[in-house]
Amino acid sequence: MLKIEDLTVEVNGKNLLHDVNLEVKKGYTNVLFGPNGAGKSALMRTIMGFSEYRVVKGRILFNGEDITGLSVDERARLGLGIMMQRPPDMSGIKLRDLVKVLSKGQRDPEALAENLDMKRFLDRDVNVGFSGGEIKRSELLQLAVQSPSLYLLDEPESGVDLVSIEQVGMTIKGLLEEGLDCPGESCKKGKSALIITHTGQILDYVKADRGFILCNGTIMCSGNPLKMLEEIKSRGYEECIKCRLIK
Amino acid sequence: MQTDQVNLKKRAESAAEKKAAFGEDFKLDRFEEGSRVSKPIEDLQTLDEESKKTLLQVGVVPSEEGRSGSLLVLDNAVSHSSLRDKNVELMSTQKALKKYEWLKEYSWKLVAVDTDKYTAKTYLENADGYFIRAPAGKKSSLPVQTCLLLGSNKVFQTVHNIVVVEEGASLDIITGCTAKKGVEEGLHLGISEMYVKKGATLNFTMIHNWAEQIGVRPRTVVHVEEGGTYVSNYICLKPVRSVQMYPTVKLEGEGAVTRLNTIAIAHSGSELDLGSRAIFDASGTKAELISRTITIGGRIIARGEMIGNAKGAKGHLECKGLVLTDKGSQLAIPILEANVDDIELTHEAAVGKIAKDQVEYLMARGLTEDEAVGMIVRGFLDVGIRGIPEELRKEIENTIAQTAFGM
């Protein structure tokens, strides 16, 4: 579904990512680990196509098509969807109106918001004065309408209180399993995802298939996400380099 | 009384050539005087389709549905006046001055005749206009609509309006100022004197929709007494040659409140010099002056001034301007003046382009760049009309939707 080949990326002339290789197969949920500043968000935003991220080498393939040169909206229409960690304040744009526009009037904002306990936010300006948890729920509400085939989730649990985490986790699980009749079908029909997580809390709700560790702007290793998480929890990212050697 | 009139006349005559403090100087002799007589229009629905459309675009409903009364000034003649709601009084200013002796005390008392050549001309022309009065304690559930229509090419229109909202009364006014199709050049001079008495509320919405070679010089002063509220919404989204105005609200009674919202788009060739001024002359008075302007090639000067003369006054001035093309310009000039202690006046001004991260955020949801910009621009303007009654809001939102995006 998503294939990244030898990707090198600059922002304002500064190299942020180099020689990144990564794949998310159809129906898979892959996890991206890495210390602060490793370039995880930059990679996700590059995949989405935000213009400040300049690809200087390599390419991004989506369903076999080279999307490296496509604009953000073209990628969105192909089926990529992002949950941003720090989305901009959209002063003057009510969440209700955004949901209406995104669903082209096809879906009822009230009903969608009900599920996410966001009804009282429908008449608020998107992201303006939202708490961490409210931002996540607003992002998920928008994604639920957008219904992408590949979800790019940038730290879905950051800034969310313990009570809301379950709600966020279950919502993501629901979105990824949308249209599935039984778990075994996930590879054929399910949605795909790439999730950035620090704490791994999201993995209590979402079954992850493969993990990657990004260090110093490149992928150091990949493997079983739960085992990786255990390693990181006990030994930190110092093991990054070694991990690459034992791969 | 007589000497008063003589004095005013003298003052007006001495100001006949006086340039305005701001804006392009229009030579009055380049324009013909607009006709002072016009065939009365009994029913606005009998107007031709084109004229009805022109009215609708400035919030004036020809069927008068949802309105408590209507008055139309065509060039310099009041050609229609009708009233449905007895909780409000509506007639031409000249008629009202004949009917009520006391009204002389309200005429040319807030706007000085010698402010500039435009006020002088309007005085010397003995201009007509609308008189609206909400009697004490009366509340009109529907807005009164007035329309100032330029009907002939290369004429000047002079209008003198007086609004009196008496103690405890409440009134909504929608004024649409526009030109008939085919009228491309002209000058509109409009004097408005508004009185909001103790505990009264006036919501005044003015929508401008002129043409590329029309000059517009409104001169408005509002007097608000104790506990009174004056809310103004000014909307100008279409091309015009030059609008220059600096409406002033004098908060004269304890706890008087005002909010002035301005939303405007400057097209190529337009100069919009739009100010708002609040003068805090009594304790505990409050004002919010909010302006949201966009240039798509024209020049915008957003002025704002708050003068605090009484303790406990609180005011916030906000000028935000978007520049959507290199050819346009935005100039924000906020002025704050505190003349006593215990005053809180603040301002926030920002001019610049649309934030790229906002555009791309919406694009990441699948909107095209144009759709994203459109949504952000609508949202930007929308902030400028918040806090006004729902009915009026819808009216204005419709106007924005109808007119803003033929740009």
XYZ file of C-alpha atoms in Angstrom, chain A:
247
model
C 0.000 0.000 0.000
C 2.659 2.503 1.112
C 6.259 2.087 0.125
C 9.008 4.529 0.905
C 12.287 4.117 -0.958
C 15.595 5.756 -0.051
C 13.861 8.906 1.046
C 15.943 11.966 1.915
C 14.130 15.087 3.084
C 15.121 18.665 3.825
C 13.330 21.513 5.577
C 14.729 24.999 4.939
C 17.914 23.428 3.603
C 18.392 21.325 6.719
C 18.538 17.580 6.305
C 15.917 15.900 8.506
C 15.605 12.413 7.034
C 17.976 10.352 4.952
C 17.731 7.055 3.100
C 14.475 6.085 4.757
C 12.962 2.775 3.636
C 9.646 1.658 5.037
C 6.588 -0.243 3.941
C 3.004 -0.548 5.135
C 1.142 -3.402 3.490
C -2.561 -3.290 2.843
C -4.511 -3.975 6.014
C -1.402 -3.652 8.181
C -0.915 -1.376 11.138
C 2.718 -0.421 11.513
C 4.270 1.524 14.334
C 7.020 4.088 14.232
C 9.133 4.420 17.372
C 11.996 6.776 17.999
C 13.379 9.344 20.425
C 12.317 13.004 20.388
C 13.697 14.849 17.415
C 14.426 11.675 15.448
C 12.264 12.862 12.553
C 9.118 10.774 13.057
C 6.647 13.636 12.580
C 8.718 14.935 9.679
C 8.445 11.551 7.973
C 4.706 11.430 8.485
C 4.237 14.986 7.232
C 6.438 14.234 4.232
C 4.257 11.230 3.390
C 1.199 13.491 3.570
C 2.935 15.987 1.308
C 3.173 19.184 3.381
C 5.056 21.664 1.258
C 7.710 22.633 3.759
C 9.187 19.122 3.494
C 11.306 18.872 0.365
C 12.147 15.450 -0.955
C 15.666 15.616 -2.343
C 16.095 11.899 -3.024
C 14.006 8.756 -3.177
C 10.292 8.334 -3.666
C 6.990 7.559 -2.019
C 4.708 4.978 -3.615
C 1.046 4.636 -2.740
C -0.798 1.666 -4.222
C 2.028 1.419 -6.713
C 1.721 5.027 -7.859
C 4.609 7.436 -7.326
C 3.047 10.248 -5.263
C 6.302 12.066 -4.422
C 5.330 15.052 -6.573
C 1.655 15.229 -5.651
C 0.131 18.000 -3.553
C -1.409 17.424 -0.116
C -4.976 17.438 -1.389
C -4.196 15.060 -4.248
C -2.751 12.622 -1.727
C -5.765 13.059 0.536
C -8.075 12.249 -2.331
C -6.060 9.112 -3.115
C -6.759 7.883 0.405
C -4.137 9.234 2.784
C -5.351 10.791 6.010
C -3.372 12.339 8.836
C -4.062 12.919 12.502
C -1.825 15.802 13.404
C -0.193 16.230 16.742
C -0.382 20.013 16.765
C -2.857 21.170 14.151
C -3.172 24.925 13.534
C -5.943 27.027 15.106
C -8.672 27.522 12.491
C -10.221 30.716 13.727
C -13.673 31.374 12.251
C -14.190 27.808 11.019
C -16.646 25.872 13.112
C -16.089 22.155 13.533
C -19.677 21.582 12.406
C -19.081 23.397 9.121
C -15.821 21.580 8.477
C -17.468 18.206 9.066
C -20.304 19.200 6.729
C -17.905 20.234 3.975
C -15.771 17.112 4.345
C -18.773 14.817 4.173
C -20.207 16.858 1.286
C -23.389 17.089 3.299
C -23.736 13.294 3.237
C -23.284 12.669 6.922
C -24.828 14.132 10.003
C -22.229 15.975 12.087
C -24.361 15.503 15.208
C -24.375 11.726 14.978
C -20.659 11.479 14.234
C -19.827 13.860 17.069
C -22.031 11.953 19.473
C -19.785 8.895 19.211
C -16.735 10.952 20.075
C -18.394 13.001 22.779
C -17.677 16.075 20.658
C -21.182 17.460 20.251
C -20.562 20.484 22.386
C -17.509 21.292 20.268
C -19.376 21.422 16.961
C -19.991 25.134 17.286
C -16.474 25.927 18.388
C -13.731 27.098 16.061
C -11.607 24.106 15.051
C -8.672 23.622 17.446
C -9.061 27.064 19.044
C -8.674 26.592 22.785
C -9.013 22.807 22.479
C -7.235 20.703 25.111
C -4.928 17.855 24.091
C -7.716 15.289 24.261
C -10.168 17.548 22.445
C -7.707 18.009 19.583
C -7.378 14.234 19.210
C -11.121 13.739 19.196
C -11.603 16.552 16.714
C -8.932 15.045 14.449
C -10.594 11.640 14.689
C -13.990 13.130 13.931
C -12.581 14.693 10.766
C -10.814 11.461 9.814
C -13.984 9.462 10.377
C -15.669 11.611 7.735
C -12.680 11.591 5.419
C -12.393 7.797 5.715
C -8.899 7.356 4.245
C -7.480 3.946 3.360
C -4.155 4.742 5.041
C -4.167 6.454 8.434
C -1.128 8.434 9.491
C -1.514 8.892 13.244
C 1.003 11.149 14.941
C 1.089 10.291 18.644
C -2.622 9.668 19.114
C -2.223 9.348 22.880
C -0.080 12.408 23.614
C -1.695 14.965 25.889
C -4.751 12.775 26.443
C -5.873 12.030 29.986
C -6.217 8.436 31.124
C -9.998 8.389 30.801
C -10.004 9.724 27.266
C -7.273 7.380 26.108
C -9.663 4.486 26.010
C -12.091 6.516 23.930
C -9.369 7.589 21.508
C -7.969 4.051 21.338
C -11.336 2.429 20.740
C -12.237 4.998 18.095
C -9.023 4.332 16.204
C -9.597 0.604 16.473
C -13.103 1.115 15.107
C -11.851 3.227 12.195
C -9.167 0.722 11.245
C -11.592 -2.181 11.375
C -14.284 -0.371 9.431
C -15.959 -2.669 6.927
C -14.502 -5.845 8.437
C -16.781 -8.771 9.152
C -14.188 -10.910 10.873
C -10.639 -10.251 12.116
C -9.083 -12.594 9.583
C -10.096 -10.312 6.768
C -7.949 -7.404 7.862
C -5.256 -8.040 5.280
C -7.725 -8.046 2.449
C -10.223 -5.373 3.373
C -9.022 -3.466 6.426
C -7.604 -0.007 6.611
C -3.869 0.466 6.899
C -2.095 2.649 9.420
C 1.229 4.062 10.377
C 1.243 5.163 13.998
C 3.829 7.188 15.865
C 3.866 6.365 19.548
C 6.132 7.187 22.457
C 4.397 5.333 25.213
C 2.918 2.460 23.245
C -0.421 2.969 25.066
C -2.277 2.927 21.764
C -1.105 -0.651 21.248
C -3.446 -1.714 24.057
C -6.294 -1.017 21.635
C -4.876 -1.500 18.194
C -3.200 -4.670 17.009
C 0.091 -3.649 15.439
C 1.779 -5.779 12.805
C 5.232 -4.353 12.440
C 7.417 -1.811 14.198
C 10.126 0.513 12.946
C 12.637 2.542 14.911
C 13.661 5.892 13.518
C 16.878 7.354 14.915
C 18.901 10.319 13.658
C 16.749 10.688 10.575
C 16.770 7.144 9.314
C 15.170 3.769 10.006
C 17.470 1.760 12.225
C 15.519 -1.471 12.475
C 12.170 -3.128 12.149
C 10.496 -6.060 13.840
C 7.775 -7.198 16.188
C 6.310 -3.975 17.594
C 5.466 -5.310 21.051
C 8.931 -6.794 21.535
C 10.468 -3.542 20.334
C 8.373 -1.580 22.789
C 9.541 -3.802 25.637
C 13.145 -3.311 24.586
C 12.731 0.444 24.375
C 11.022 0.554 27.754
C 13.790 -1.382 29.452
C 16.848 -0.134 27.616
C 15.840 3.040 25.818
C 16.857 3.968 22.302
C 20.547 3.490 23.002
C 20.049 0.036 21.608
C 18.973 1.470 18.267
C 22.271 1.030 16.572
C 22.910 -2.410 17.997
C 19.453 -3.451 16.941
C 20.360 -2.592 13.406
C 23.393 -4.845 13.660
C 21.445 -7.829 14.971
C 18.688 -7.448 12.393
